[in-house]
């Protein structure tokens, strides 16, 4: 799709990822992170919105800066649909985020071990005026139900939104995970 450049106002500007999360297939399927396009390769020149499916665009800060520059120049609203890597946030990146029109920023809180880096990211974002973000919360992979609830409670206490992502595998998750996802993901209620 990067070769054809169909200008559908969605797609990838990068492929691959620097992480090797045990639940994710991206590094095996796409390899290491690399730039494959810019906004002009995705944009139909009419729409004012583009959805980006990049898995870890912040791992290429110069490319991320280019994407933000293009978005500002053409007044395009960006949706980082796959989320941004909170561990790669810097004051400079947050400053760039503040310069573009965007949907609510999304990050991932995949494991309780990330509590310190999530705390640091929320503090940095809030210090720069980005007070609420949406956090994908992976549940049922290698955590207990209590650990999953604790992460959700923490995000709520910090004024963040959560989106439960149930891990799907051969291991069947209990009904409590369906109820949890239905409850947490119903933001409009």
PDB file of C-alpha atoms in Angstrom, residues 41-133:
ATOM      1  CA  UNK A  41       1.461  10.101   0.466  1.00  0.00           C
ATOM      2  CA  UNK A  42      -1.748   9.430   2.405  1.00  0.00           C
ATOM      3  CA  UNK A  43      -3.710  12.640   1.901  1.00  0.00           C
ATOM      4  CA  UNK A  44      -6.343  13.189  -0.836  1.00  0.00           C
ATOM      5  CA  UNK A  45      -5.701  16.978  -0.652  1.00  0.00           C
ATOM      6  CA  UNK A  46      -9.319  17.583   0.417  1.00  0.00           C
ATOM      7  CA  UNK A  47      -9.865  15.980   3.792  1.00  0.00           C
ATOM      8  CA  UNK A  48      -8.902  17.793   6.953  1.00  0.00           C
ATOM      9  CA  UNK A  49      -8.344  14.543   8.886  1.00  0.00           C
ATOM     10  CA  UNK A  50      -5.888  11.661   8.570  1.00  0.00           C
ATOM     11  CA  UNK A  51      -5.832   8.464  10.616  1.00  0.00           C
ATOM     12  CA  UNK A  52      -2.328   7.095  11.205  1.00  0.00           C
ATOM     13  CA  UNK A  53      -1.871   3.385  11.943  1.00  0.00           C
ATOM     14  CA  UNK A  54       1.847   3.679  12.796  1.00  0.00           C
ATOM     15  CA  UNK A  55       2.816   1.285  15.578  1.00  0.00           C
ATOM     16  CA  UNK A  56       5.597   3.371  17.115  1.00  0.00           C
ATOM     17  CA  UNK A  57       6.089   6.667  15.269  1.00  0.00           C
ATOM     18  CA  UNK A  58       7.796   8.263  18.295  1.00  0.00           C
ATOM     19  CA  UNK A  59      10.726   5.873  17.816  1.00  0.00           C
ATOM     20  CA  UNK A  60      11.695   8.064  14.838  1.00  0.00           C
ATOM     21  CA  UNK A  61      11.623  11.575  16.356  1.00  0.00           C
ATOM     22  CA  UNK A  62      12.793  13.369  13.198  1.00  0.00           C
ATOM     23  CA  UNK A  63      10.099  11.662  11.133  1.00  0.00           C
ATOM     24  CA  UNK A  64       7.511  12.447  13.808  1.00  0.00           C
ATOM     25  CA  UNK A  65       8.591  16.095  13.644  1.00  0.00           C
ATOM     26  CA  UNK A  66       8.126  16.066   9.844  1.00  0.00           C
ATOM     27  CA  UNK A  67       4.613  14.588  10.200  1.00  0.00           C
ATOM     28  CA  UNK A  68       3.690  17.286  12.730  1.00  0.00           C
ATOM     29  CA  UNK A  69       5.119  19.995  10.459  1.00  0.00           C
ATOM     30  CA  UNK A  70       3.049  18.752   7.506  1.00  0.00           C
ATOM     31  CA  UNK A  71      -0.085  18.508   9.667  1.00  0.00           C
ATOM     32  CA  UNK A  72       0.372  22.097  10.855  1.00  0.00           C
ATOM     33  CA  UNK A  73       1.139  23.424   7.382  1.00  0.00           C
ATOM     34  CA  UNK A  74      -1.900  21.804   5.737  1.00  0.00           C
ATOM     35  CA  UNK A  75      -4.159  22.198   8.810  1.00  0.00           C
ATOM     36  CA  UNK A  76      -4.791  18.446   9.033  1.00  0.00           C
ATOM     37  CA  UNK A  77      -6.219  16.865  12.171  1.00  0.00           C
ATOM     38  CA  UNK A  78      -4.320  13.689  13.089  1.00  0.00           C
ATOM     39  CA  UNK A  79      -5.588  10.551  14.783  1.00  0.00           C
ATOM     40  CA  UNK A  80      -2.738   8.379  16.091  1.00  0.00           C
ATOM     41  CA  UNK A  81      -5.040   5.375  16.077  1.00  0.00           C
ATOM     42  CA  UNK A  82      -2.580   2.751  17.321  1.00  0.00           C
ATOM     43  CA  UNK A  83      -1.433   4.968  20.145  1.00  0.00           C
ATOM     44  CA  UNK A  84       1.868   6.564  21.011  1.00  0.00           C
ATOM     45  CA  UNK A  85       4.662   5.027  23.103  1.00  0.00           C
ATOM     46  CA  UNK A  86       4.536   6.824  26.454  1.00  0.00           C
ATOM     47  CA  UNK A  87       8.082   5.640  27.237  1.00  0.00           C
ATOM     48  CA  UNK A  88       9.434   7.781  24.390  1.00  0.00           C
ATOM     49  CA  UNK A  89       7.821  11.051  25.456  1.00  0.00           C
ATOM     50  CA  UNK A  90      10.177  13.965  25.968  1.00  0.00           C
ATOM     51  CA  UNK A  91       9.387  17.620  26.632  1.00  0.00           C
ATOM     52  CA  UNK A  92      10.194  18.334  22.979  1.00  0.00           C
ATOM     53  CA  UNK A  93       7.798  15.669  21.689  1.00  0.00           C
ATOM     54  CA  UNK A  94       5.019  16.892  23.980  1.00  0.00           C
ATOM     55  CA  UNK A  95       5.627  20.417  22.700  1.00  0.00           C
ATOM     56  CA  UNK A  96       5.185  19.095  19.136  1.00  0.00           C
ATOM     57  CA  UNK A  97       1.984  17.286  20.137  1.00  0.00           C
ATOM     58  CA  UNK A  98       0.589  20.576  21.398  1.00  0.00           C
ATOM     59  CA  UNK A  99       1.137  22.248  18.001  1.00  0.00           C
ATOM     60  CA  UNK A 100      -1.148  19.988  15.965  1.00  0.00           C
ATOM     61  CA  UNK A 101      -4.863  19.434  15.709  1.00  0.00           C
ATOM     62  CA  UNK A 102      -5.576  15.935  16.967  1.00  0.00           C
ATOM     63  CA  UNK A 103      -8.026  13.480  18.393  1.00  0.00           C
ATOM     64  CA  UNK A 104      -7.514  12.505  22.004  1.00  0.00           C
ATOM     65  CA  UNK A 105      -4.020  11.120  22.338  1.00  0.00           C
ATOM     66  CA  UNK A 106      -3.768   7.408  23.026  1.00  0.00           C
ATOM     67  CA  UNK A 107      -1.052   5.535  24.889  1.00  0.00           C
ATOM     68  CA  UNK A 108      -0.732   1.982  26.207  1.00  0.00           C
ATOM     69  CA  UNK A 109      -0.446   0.754  29.776  1.00  0.00           C
ATOM     70  CA  UNK A 110       0.208  -2.898  28.938  1.00  0.00           C
ATOM     71  CA  UNK A 111       1.596  -4.152  32.232  1.00  0.00           C
ATOM     72  CA  UNK A 112       1.654  -3.161  35.912  1.00  0.00           C
ATOM     73  CA  UNK A 113       5.459  -2.952  35.689  1.00  0.00           C
ATOM     74  CA  UNK A 114       5.035   0.237  33.629  1.00  0.00           C
ATOM     75  CA  UNK A 115       3.449   2.182  36.498  1.00  0.00           C
ATOM     76  CA  UNK A 116       6.513   4.419  36.971  1.00  0.00           C
ATOM     77  CA  UNK A 117       6.865   5.282  33.280  1.00  0.00           C
ATOM     78  CA  UNK A 118       3.104   5.881  33.002  1.00  0.00           C
ATOM     79  CA  UNK A 119       3.275   8.181  36.037  1.00  0.00           C
ATOM     80  CA  UNK A 120       6.192  10.061  34.496  1.00  0.00           C
ATOM     81  CA  UNK A 121       4.355  10.388  31.160  1.00  0.00           C
ATOM     82  CA  UNK A 122       1.134  11.656  32.736  1.00  0.00           C
ATOM     83  CA  UNK A 123       3.093  14.182  34.814  1.00  0.00           C
ATOM     84  CA  UNK A 124       4.964  15.416  31.724  1.00  0.00           C
ATOM     85  CA  UNK A 125       1.803  15.665  29.632  1.00  0.00           C
ATOM     86  CA  UNK A 126      -0.098  17.486  32.366  1.00  0.00           C
ATOM     87  CA  UNK A 127       2.796  19.860  33.024  1.00  0.00           C
ATOM     88  CA  UNK A 128       2.482  20.908  29.371  1.00  0.00           C
ATOM     89  CA  UNK A 129      -1.312  21.266  29.478  1.00  0.00           C
ATOM     90  CA  UNK A 130      -2.360  17.919  28.005  1.00  0.00           C
ATOM     91  CA  UNK A 131      -4.510  16.877  30.921  1.00  0.00           C
ATOM     92  CA  UNK A 132      -6.417  13.849  29.707  1.00  0.00           C
ATOM     93  CA  UNK A 133      -5.454  11.062  27.337  1.00  0.00           C
TER      94      UNK A 133
END
